Amino acid sequence: MTDETKVDQTLDVRGEICPNPDVRTMTTLEKMEKGQILEVLVDYPLSVERIPKNAENRKHKVVKIEKVSGPEHRILIEAKANK
Amino acid sequence: MNPLIFWGLLVGLVFGFALSRGRFCMNSAFRDIIVLKDYTLLKAVGVAILVSMIGFTIMDKTGVIALNPKPFFWGANMVGGFIFGIGMVLAGGCASGISYRAGEGMVGAMSAVLGLTLAGLMTSMGSFKPAADFLQGTTKMTLPDGANLTLANVFGISHHWLAFGIAAVAIILWIIFAIRGRKAEKEEKASLCARIFKHGWGWKSTGIVIGIVGMVAFYSSAAAGRNYPLGITAGWVTILKSLVMGENFLNWIAMMIIGLVLGALAAALIAGEFRLRAPSPGVLIQTFCGGLLMGFGAVCAAGCNITHILSGVPQLALSSMLAGAFIILGCWAAAWWMFVRPMRKL
C-alpha cells in the first residue's frame, strides 16, 4: 500500500473481541513518543467508530481513516499531537 | 406447532438488524463507564428502557397485554446477575451482543454463544440445575396474594402512575442535561437510505427502535402463548434442546433468536461488514468460558441482560432491578480487573 505518511508502529487487532481493539490502541498511544504515527488495523465495527473519537478525546490526532475491504479499516493516529 | 411463533422470526429479524446497526451491547454500555468513559451506548440503553416503559404501560392500561414481572428471589437474582456480569466481560459482549456479532461473522462471539447455550441448558435441565433451584427456592419472596414483586406493588401504588412518573422525571432530566451540555453532535450528511443501511446508527435512533421492537415483541409473544417481551438465553437453550433431543421444541423465543442472527447477518452483508474473523485460540477459550458463566448466571437469575434490564425493568419488576444491578456490579468487577488495573500500571 502506498502512503505518504510514515508509520512508526503497527497494531493489528483484526478478529479481536470487544474492547481489546480500543484498549490496546489507547495504551499503545500512551507509550509512544509525541508526534509518532500509529497504524491500527481493525475489523470490529464498534471500534472502527469509537477509536477515532476516543483518540481525539485523549489529545491524539486522527490522521486518516481508510476502508481496506469488508469490515476491515486502517486508522492512522498521531500520538499526543494536540498536547 | 403454533403458526404465531413465526412472528418471533420477524421480530428477531428487525431486532438483529437494529442491534447490528446500533452496535447495541450492554456489556460495552456498562463497562465503558469505567474503562473508556464513553457513554454513547449507555444512552441508547436508557432510551430503549424509557420507550419500552411508556409503551408497556400504555399497552397494559389499554388491555393489549398484561404485564408479567419475573419472580423475585433475591439470592438467585444477586448471585446469578453477578456471575453473568463477570461472564459478559470475558465473553466480550452481553447476551444480545454476542448473538448479533455471531451473525456478523465474529468467531469469538460464536464461541461465547456456544458456552452460553451449553451452560444455559445444563442449568435449566442438567447438572447445574440443583444449584439454581436451591438459590431460587430458598430466597423467593412474593406478596401475600402470590403476586410477583414490583416497585409499584410493594409500596401499594398504581403501576401506571409510577411508570409514567419515572418516565416523566427521566425525560425532564434528559431535557435539562441536553440544554446544559449542548455540544452540537455532528449531523451526518448522507441520504436516509445510506444512514439506515450503511452507517452505524446514533444512540437515539437505536434506543427508540429497540424500545419499539420490545413492545411489538411483548404483543406477538403473548399472542403465541409466551407472555413476556424479549429474551435471549431461553431462545438459544430451546434450539440446543431441540437439536440434542431430536424433537421440535421451537417456540416464539427460539424463532426470535433465529431471526436475530439472520437480521444481523443481513445488516452486515448490506453494509459490507460481513467477514468470518477470529481472535487467537486463547481468546476463543476465554469467550467460551465467559459464555459458560453467562449461561449459568442467566438461568439462575431467571434472565439475562435483555430479559431483566430491557424487558423487566420497564415492567418495574423488583427481580429485574436487583439482577440488573448485580449484572452491572459483576461487569465492573471484571472490567476493573481486566482493563482498568493493567492500564493504571502504565
Coordinates of C-alpha atoms in Angstrom, one line a residue:
Chain A
M1 CA 0.0 0.0 0.0
T2 CA 1.5 3.3 -1.0
D3 CA 1.1 6.1 1.6
E4 CA 2.9 9.4 2.1
T5 CA 2.6 9.1 5.9
K6 CA 5.5 7.4 7.7
V7 CA 4.2 4.8 10.1
D8 CA 6.2 4.3 13.3
Q9 CA 4.3 1.4 14.8
T10 CA 1.5 -1.0 13.6
L11 CA -1.1 -2.5 15.8
D12 CA -3.0 -5.4 14.2
V13 CA -6.2 -6.1 16.2
R14 CA -8.2 -7.8 13.4
G15 CA -10.5 -10.5 14.8
E16 CA -10.2 -9.2 18.3
I17 CA -13.2 -9.1 20.7
C18 CA -14.6 -6.0 22.4
P19 CA -13.0 -3.9 23.8
N20 CA -9.4 -5.1 23.1
P21 CA -9.0 -3.0 19.9
D22 CA -9.9 0.2 21.8
V23 CA -7.9 -0.6 24.9
R24 CA -4.8 -1.7 23.1
T25 CA -4.9 1.3 20.8
M26 CA -5.1 3.7 23.7
T27 CA -2.4 2.0 25.8
T28 CA -0.1 1.8 22.8
L29 CA -0.6 5.5 22.0
E30 CA 0.2 6.4 25.7
K31 CA 3.6 4.7 25.4
M32 CA 4.5 6.3 22.1
E33 CA 6.6 9.5 21.7
K34 CA 4.9 12.7 20.8
G35 CA 4.4 13.0 17.0
Q36 CA 4.9 9.3 16.2
I37 CA 2.3 7.7 14.0
L38 CA 0.4 4.5 15.0
E39 CA -1.3 2.4 12.3
V40 CA -4.3 0.4 13.6
L41 CA -5.7 -2.5 11.6
V42 CA -9.2 -3.2 12.9
D43 CA -12.3 -5.0 11.7
Y44 CA -14.7 -4.7 14.6
P45 CA -17.3 -2.1 13.6
L46 CA -17.9 -0.6 17.0
S47 CA -14.2 0.0 17.5
V48 CA -13.8 1.5 14.0
E49 CA -16.4 4.2 15.0
R50 CA -15.1 4.6 18.6
I51 CA -11.3 4.6 18.3
P52 CA -11.1 7.9 16.3
K53 CA -13.5 9.6 18.8
N54 CA -11.7 8.3 21.9
A55 CA -8.3 9.1 20.5
E56 CA -9.3 12.7 19.8
N57 CA -10.7 12.9 23.4
R58 CA -7.3 11.8 24.7
K59 CA -5.5 14.5 22.8
H60 CA -4.2 12.4 19.9
K61 CA -4.8 13.4 16.3
V62 CA -6.5 11.1 13.8
V63 CA -4.6 11.5 10.6
K64 CA -6.6 9.1 8.4
I65 CA -9.4 6.5 8.4
E66 CA -9.4 4.3 5.4
K67 CA -11.6 1.3 4.5
V68 CA -9.5 -1.6 3.4
S69 CA -12.1 -4.2 2.5
G70 CA -15.3 -5.5 4.1
P71 CA -15.3 -4.6 7.8
E72 CA -11.5 -4.0 7.8
H73 CA -10.3 -0.5 8.3
R74 CA -6.8 1.2 8.6
I75 CA -6.6 4.1 11.1
L76 CA -3.6 6.3 11.3
I77 CA -3.2 8.3 14.6
E78 CA -0.5 10.8 15.6
A79 CA 0.3 10.4 19.3
K80 CA -0.3 13.3 21.6
A81 CA -0.3 15.8 18.6
N82 CA -2.7 18.2 20.3
K83 CA -0.9 18.5 23.6
Chain B
M1 CA -46.6 -26.0 16.1
N2 CA -48.3 -22.7 16.7
P3 CA -48.0 -20.6 13.5
L4 CA -47.9 -17.5 15.6
I5 CA -44.3 -18.3 16.6
F6 CA -43.3 -17.1 13.1
W7 CA -43.9 -13.6 14.3
G8 CA -40.9 -14.2 16.5
L9 CA -38.8 -14.7 13.4
L10 CA -40.0 -11.4 12.1
V11 CA -39.4 -9.6 15.4
G12 CA -36.0 -11.2 15.5
L13 CA -35.0 -10.0 12.0
V14 CA -35.8 -6.4 12.9
F15 CA -34.1 -6.8 16.4
G16 CA -31.0 -8.3 14.9
F17 CA -30.8 -5.6 12.2
A18 CA -31.1 -2.8 14.8
L19 CA -28.6 -4.4 17.2
S20 CA -26.1 -4.6 14.4
R21 CA -26.6 -1.1 13.1
G22 CA -26.7 0.4 16.5
R23 CA -23.8 -1.7 17.8
F24 CA -26.1 -2.2 20.8
C25 CA -24.4 -4.0 23.6
M26 CA -25.0 -3.6 27.3
N27 CA -21.5 -5.0 28.2
S28 CA -20.0 -2.1 26.3
A29 CA -22.6 0.3 27.8
F30 CA -21.8 -0.6 31.4
R31 CA -18.1 -1.5 31.1
D32 CA -17.2 1.8 29.3
I33 CA -18.5 3.8 32.2
I34 CA -15.3 2.8 34.0
V35 CA -13.0 1.7 31.1
L36 CA -13.2 4.1 28.2
K37 CA -15.5 6.7 29.8
D38 CA -17.7 6.6 26.7
Y39 CA -21.4 6.9 27.4
T40 CA -22.9 6.6 23.9
L41 CA -24.3 3.0 24.3
L42 CA -25.4 3.7 27.8
K43 CA -27.6 6.5 26.5
A44 CA -29.0 4.1 23.9
V45 CA -29.9 1.6 26.6
G46 CA -31.5 4.4 28.7
V47 CA -33.7 5.4 25.7
A48 CA -34.7 1.8 24.9
I49 CA -35.8 1.2 28.5
L50 CA -37.7 4.5 28.6
V51 CA -39.6 3.8 25.3
S52 CA -40.5 0.3 26.5
M53 CA -41.6 1.6 29.9
I54 CA -44.0 4.1 28.4
G55 CA -45.1 1.6 25.7
F56 CA -45.7 -1.4 28.1
T57 CA -47.6 0.8 30.5
I58 CA -50.0 2.1 27.8
M59 CA -50.4 -1.4 26.3
D60 CA -51.2 -2.8 29.8
K61 CA -53.6 0.0 30.6
T62 CA -55.5 -0.5 27.3
G63 CA -55.6 -4.2 27.7
V64 CA -53.4 -5.1 24.8
I65 CA -51.0 -7.0 27.0
A66 CA -50.9 -8.0 30.7
L67 CA -47.6 -7.2 32.5
N68 CA -45.8 -10.2 33.7
P69 CA -42.8 -9.3 36.0
K70 CA -40.4 -12.1 36.8
P71 CA -40.5 -13.7 40.3
F72 CA -38.2 -12.2 42.9
F73 CA -35.7 -14.5 44.5
W74 CA -33.0 -12.2 45.9
G75 CA -30.3 -14.8 46.3
A76 CA -30.6 -16.1 42.8
N77 CA -31.0 -12.6 41.3
M78 CA -27.9 -11.4 43.1
V79 CA -25.6 -14.4 42.5
G80 CA -26.8 -15.1 39.0
G81 CA -26.6 -11.5 38.0
F82 CA -23.1 -11.0 39.4
I83 CA -21.8 -14.2 37.6
F84 CA -23.5 -13.2 34.4
G85 CA -21.8 -9.7 34.6
I86 CA -18.4 -11.3 35.0
G87 CA -19.1 -13.7 32.2
M88 CA -20.1 -11.0 29.7
V89 CA -16.8 -9.1 30.1
L90 CA -14.8 -12.4 29.5
A91 CA -17.2 -13.1 26.5
G92 CA -16.7 -9.6 25.1
G93 CA -20.4 -9.0 24.9
C94 CA -23.8 -9.3 26.6
A95 CA -26.3 -11.9 25.6
S96 CA -27.6 -9.8 22.7
G97 CA -24.2 -8.5 21.8
I98 CA -22.6 -11.9 21.3
S99 CA -25.7 -13.1 19.4
Y100 CA -25.7 -10.4 16.8
R101 CA -21.9 -10.4 16.4
A102 CA -22.1 -14.2 15.7
G103 CA -24.4 -13.2 12.8
E104 CA -21.8 -10.7 11.6
G105 CA -19.2 -13.4 11.4
M106 CA -17.2 -12.9 14.6
V107 CA -15.9 -16.3 15.6
G108 CA -15.1 -15.1 19.2
A109 CA -18.8 -14.3 19.6
M110 CA -19.8 -17.7 18.2
S111 CA -17.7 -19.4 20.8
A112 CA -19.3 -17.3 23.5
V113 CA -22.8 -18.2 22.3
L114 CA -21.8 -21.9 22.4
G115 CA -20.8 -21.5 26.1
L116 CA -23.9 -19.6 26.9
T117 CA -26.2 -22.2 25.3
L118 CA -24.4 -25.2 26.8
A119 CA -24.3 -23.8 30.4
G120 CA -27.9 -22.5 30.0
L121 CA -29.2 -25.9 29.1
M122 CA -27.2 -27.6 31.9
T123 CA -28.6 -25.1 34.4
S124 CA -32.2 -25.3 33.2
M125 CA -32.4 -29.1 33.0
G126 CA -29.0 -30.7 33.7
S127 CA -26.3 -31.0 36.3
F128 CA -26.2 -27.3 37.3
K129 CA -30.0 -27.2 38.0
P130 CA -29.8 -28.1 41.7
A131 CA -27.6 -25.0 42.4
A132 CA -30.0 -22.7 40.6
D133 CA -33.1 -24.4 42.2
F134 CA -31.6 -24.1 45.7
L135 CA -30.8 -20.3 45.3
Q136 CA -34.2 -19.6 43.8
G137 CA -36.2 -21.8 46.2
T138 CA -34.6 -20.6 49.5
T139 CA -34.8 -16.8 48.7
K140 CA -38.1 -16.4 46.9
M141 CA -40.4 -13.6 48.1
T142 CA -43.9 -12.7 46.9
L143 CA -46.8 -10.5 48.0
P144 CA -49.3 -12.3 50.3
D145 CA -51.6 -12.9 47.3
G146 CA -48.7 -14.6 45.4
A147 CA -48.1 -11.6 43.0
N148 CA -44.5 -11.1 41.9
L149 CA -42.9 -8.0 43.4
T150 CA -42.7 -4.8 41.5
L151 CA -41.6 -1.3 42.6
A152 CA -45.3 -0.3 42.4
N153 CA -47.0 -3.2 44.3
V154 CA -44.5 -3.3 47.2
F155 CA -45.4 0.3 48.1
G156 CA -49.1 -0.2 47.1
I157 CA -49.0 2.5 44.4
S158 CA -50.6 2.4 41.0
H159 CA -48.2 0.8 38.4
H160 CA -49.4 3.1 35.7
W161 CA -48.8 6.3 37.6
L162 CA -45.4 5.2 38.9
A163 CA -44.2 4.2 35.5
F164 CA -45.4 7.4 33.9
G165 CA -43.9 9.4 36.8
I166 CA -40.5 7.8 36.4
A167 CA -40.6 8.3 32.6
A168 CA -41.6 12.0 33.1
V169 CA -38.8 12.6 35.6
A170 CA -36.3 10.9 33.2
I171 CA -37.4 13.0 30.3
I172 CA -37.3 16.2 32.2
L173 CA -33.7 15.4 33.5
W174 CA -32.7 14.5 30.0
I175 CA -34.0 17.8 28.6
I176 CA -32.2 19.7 31.3
F177 CA -28.9 17.9 30.6
A178 CA -29.4 18.3 26.8
I179 CA -29.8 22.1 27.2
R180 CA -26.9 22.5 29.6
G181 CA -24.4 20.2 27.8
R182 CA -25.3 21.1 24.2
K183 CA -22.3 20.3 22.2
A184 CA -23.8 20.1 18.7
E185 CA -23.5 16.4 17.9
K186 CA -22.3 16.1 14.3
E187 CA -25.2 15.6 11.9
E188 CA -24.4 13.2 9.1
K189 CA -24.9 14.5 5.6
A190 CA -26.0 11.3 3.9
S191 CA -29.2 10.0 2.3
L192 CA -31.7 8.4 4.6
C193 CA -31.1 5.1 2.8
A194 CA -27.4 5.2 3.4
R195 CA -27.9 6.2 7.0
I196 CA -30.2 3.2 7.7
F197 CA -28.3 0.6 5.8
K198 CA -24.7 1.7 5.5
H199 CA -23.7 3.7 8.6
G200 CA -23.8 2.9 12.3
W201 CA -27.0 4.4 13.9
G202 CA -26.9 7.2 16.5
W203 CA -27.8 6.3 20.1
K204 CA -31.3 8.0 19.9
S205 CA -32.4 6.1 16.8
T206 CA -31.0 2.8 18.2
G207 CA -32.7 3.2 21.6
I208 CA -36.1 4.2 20.0
V209 CA -36.1 1.3 17.5
I210 CA -35.1 -1.3 20.1
G211 CA -37.7 0.1 22.6
I212 CA -40.4 -0.3 19.9
V213 CA -39.2 -3.8 19.0
G214 CA -39.7 -4.6 22.7
M215 CA -43.3 -3.5 22.5
V216 CA -44.1 -5.5 19.3
A217 CA -42.3 -8.5 20.9
F218 CA -44.4 -8.4 24.0
Y219 CA -47.7 -8.3 22.0
S220 CA -46.7 -11.0 19.5
S221 CA -45.0 -13.3 22.0
A222 CA -48.1 -13.2 24.3
A223 CA -50.3 -14.0 21.3
A224 CA -48.1 -17.1 20.7
G225 CA -48.6 -18.2 24.3
R226 CA -45.4 -16.8 25.9
N227 CA -46.4 -13.7 27.9
Y228 CA -43.1 -11.9 28.1
P229 CA -41.2 -9.4 25.8
L230 CA -37.6 -10.0 24.5
G231 CA -35.1 -12.5 26.0
I232 CA -32.1 -14.3 24.6
T233 CA -30.8 -17.2 26.6
A234 CA -34.1 -19.2 26.6
G235 CA -34.1 -19.0 22.8
W236 CA -30.6 -20.5 22.4
V237 CA -31.3 -23.1 25.0
T238 CA -34.5 -24.2 23.3
I239 CA -32.7 -24.5 19.9
L240 CA -30.0 -26.7 21.5
K241 CA -32.6 -28.8 23.4
S242 CA -34.4 -29.4 20.1
L243 CA -31.1 -30.4 18.4
V244 CA -29.9 -32.7 21.3
M245 CA -33.2 -34.4 21.9
G246 CA -34.3 -34.6 18.3
E247 CA -37.7 -33.2 19.0
N248 CA -39.1 -29.9 17.8
F249 CA -39.4 -27.6 20.8
L250 CA -39.2 -24.4 18.7
N251 CA -41.3 -21.6 20.2
W252 CA -41.6 -17.9 19.8
I253 CA -38.3 -17.1 21.6
A254 CA -36.3 -19.7 19.6
M255 CA -37.7 -18.3 16.4
M256 CA -36.8 -14.8 17.6
I257 CA -33.2 -15.9 18.0
I258 CA -33.0 -17.4 14.5
G259 CA -34.4 -14.2 13.2
L260 CA -31.9 -12.1 15.2
V261 CA -28.9 -13.9 13.8
L262 CA -30.3 -13.7 10.3
G263 CA -31.2 -10.0 10.8
A264 CA -27.6 -9.2 11.9
L265 CA -26.2 -11.2 9.1
A266 CA -28.4 -9.2 6.6
A267 CA -27.4 -5.9 8.1
A268 CA -23.7 -6.8 7.9
L269 CA -23.9 -8.1 4.3
I270 CA -25.8 -4.9 3.2
A271 CA -23.3 -2.6 4.9
G272 CA -20.4 -4.7 3.5
E273 CA -19.3 -5.5 7.1
F274 CA -19.6 -9.3 7.0
R275 CA -16.5 -11.4 7.3
L276 CA -15.6 -14.6 9.2
R277 CA -12.9 -13.4 11.6
A278 CA -11.3 -15.0 14.6
P279 CA -9.1 -13.9 17.6
S280 CA -6.3 -16.1 18.9
P281 CA -7.1 -19.5 20.3
G282 CA -6.6 -18.2 23.9
V283 CA -9.2 -15.5 23.4
L284 CA -11.6 -18.1 21.9
I285 CA -11.3 -20.2 25.1
Q286 CA -11.8 -17.0 27.2
T287 CA -15.0 -16.1 25.3
F288 CA -16.3 -19.7 25.6
C289 CA -15.7 -19.7 29.4
G290 CA -17.3 -16.2 29.6
G291 CA -20.3 -17.7 27.8
L292 CA -20.5 -20.6 30.3
L293 CA -20.7 -18.1 33.2
M294 CA -23.3 -16.1 31.4
G295 CA -25.4 -19.3 30.7
F296 CA -25.4 -20.3 34.4
G297 CA -25.9 -16.8 35.6
A298 CA -28.8 -16.1 33.2
V299 CA -30.8 -19.2 34.1
C300 CA -30.0 -18.9 37.8
A301 CA -31.2 -15.2 37.9
A302 CA -34.2 -16.1 35.6
G303 CA -32.9 -13.9 32.9
C304 CA -30.0 -12.3 31.0
N305 CA -29.5 -8.6 30.5
I306 CA -32.2 -8.5 27.9
T307 CA -34.9 -10.4 29.9
H308 CA -34.1 -8.3 33.0
I309 CA -32.8 -4.9 32.0
L310 CA -34.5 -4.3 28.7
S311 CA -37.8 -6.3 29.4
G312 CA -38.1 -6.5 33.1
V313 CA -37.0 -3.0 34.4
P314 CA -39.7 -1.3 32.1
Q315 CA -42.2 -3.5 33.9
L316 CA -40.8 -2.2 37.2
A317 CA -40.0 -5.8 38.3
L318 CA -38.0 -5.8 41.5
S319 CA -36.3 -9.0 40.4
S320 CA -35.1 -7.3 37.3
M321 CA -33.8 -4.2 39.1
L322 CA -31.8 -6.3 41.5
A323 CA -30.5 -8.7 38.9
G324 CA -29.7 -5.8 36.6
A325 CA -27.8 -4.0 39.4
F326 CA -25.7 -7.1 40.1
I327 CA -25.1 -7.7 36.3
I328 CA -23.6 -4.2 36.3
L329 CA -21.5 -4.8 39.5
G330 CA -20.2 -8.1 38.1
C331 CA -19.3 -6.3 34.8
W332 CA -17.5 -3.6 36.7
A333 CA -15.6 -6.0 38.9
A334 CA -14.3 -8.0 35.9
A335 CA -13.7 -4.9 33.8
W336 CA -11.7 -3.3 36.6
W337 CA -9.6 -6.5 37.0
M338 CA -9.0 -7.0 33.2
F339 CA -8.7 -3.4 31.9
V340 CA -8.6 -0.6 34.5
R341 CA -6.0 -2.2 36.7
P342 CA -3.5 -3.0 34.0
M343 CA -3.9 0.4 32.4
R344 CA -3.0 2.1 35.8
K345 CA 0.3 0.2 35.9
L346 CA 1.5 2.0 32.8

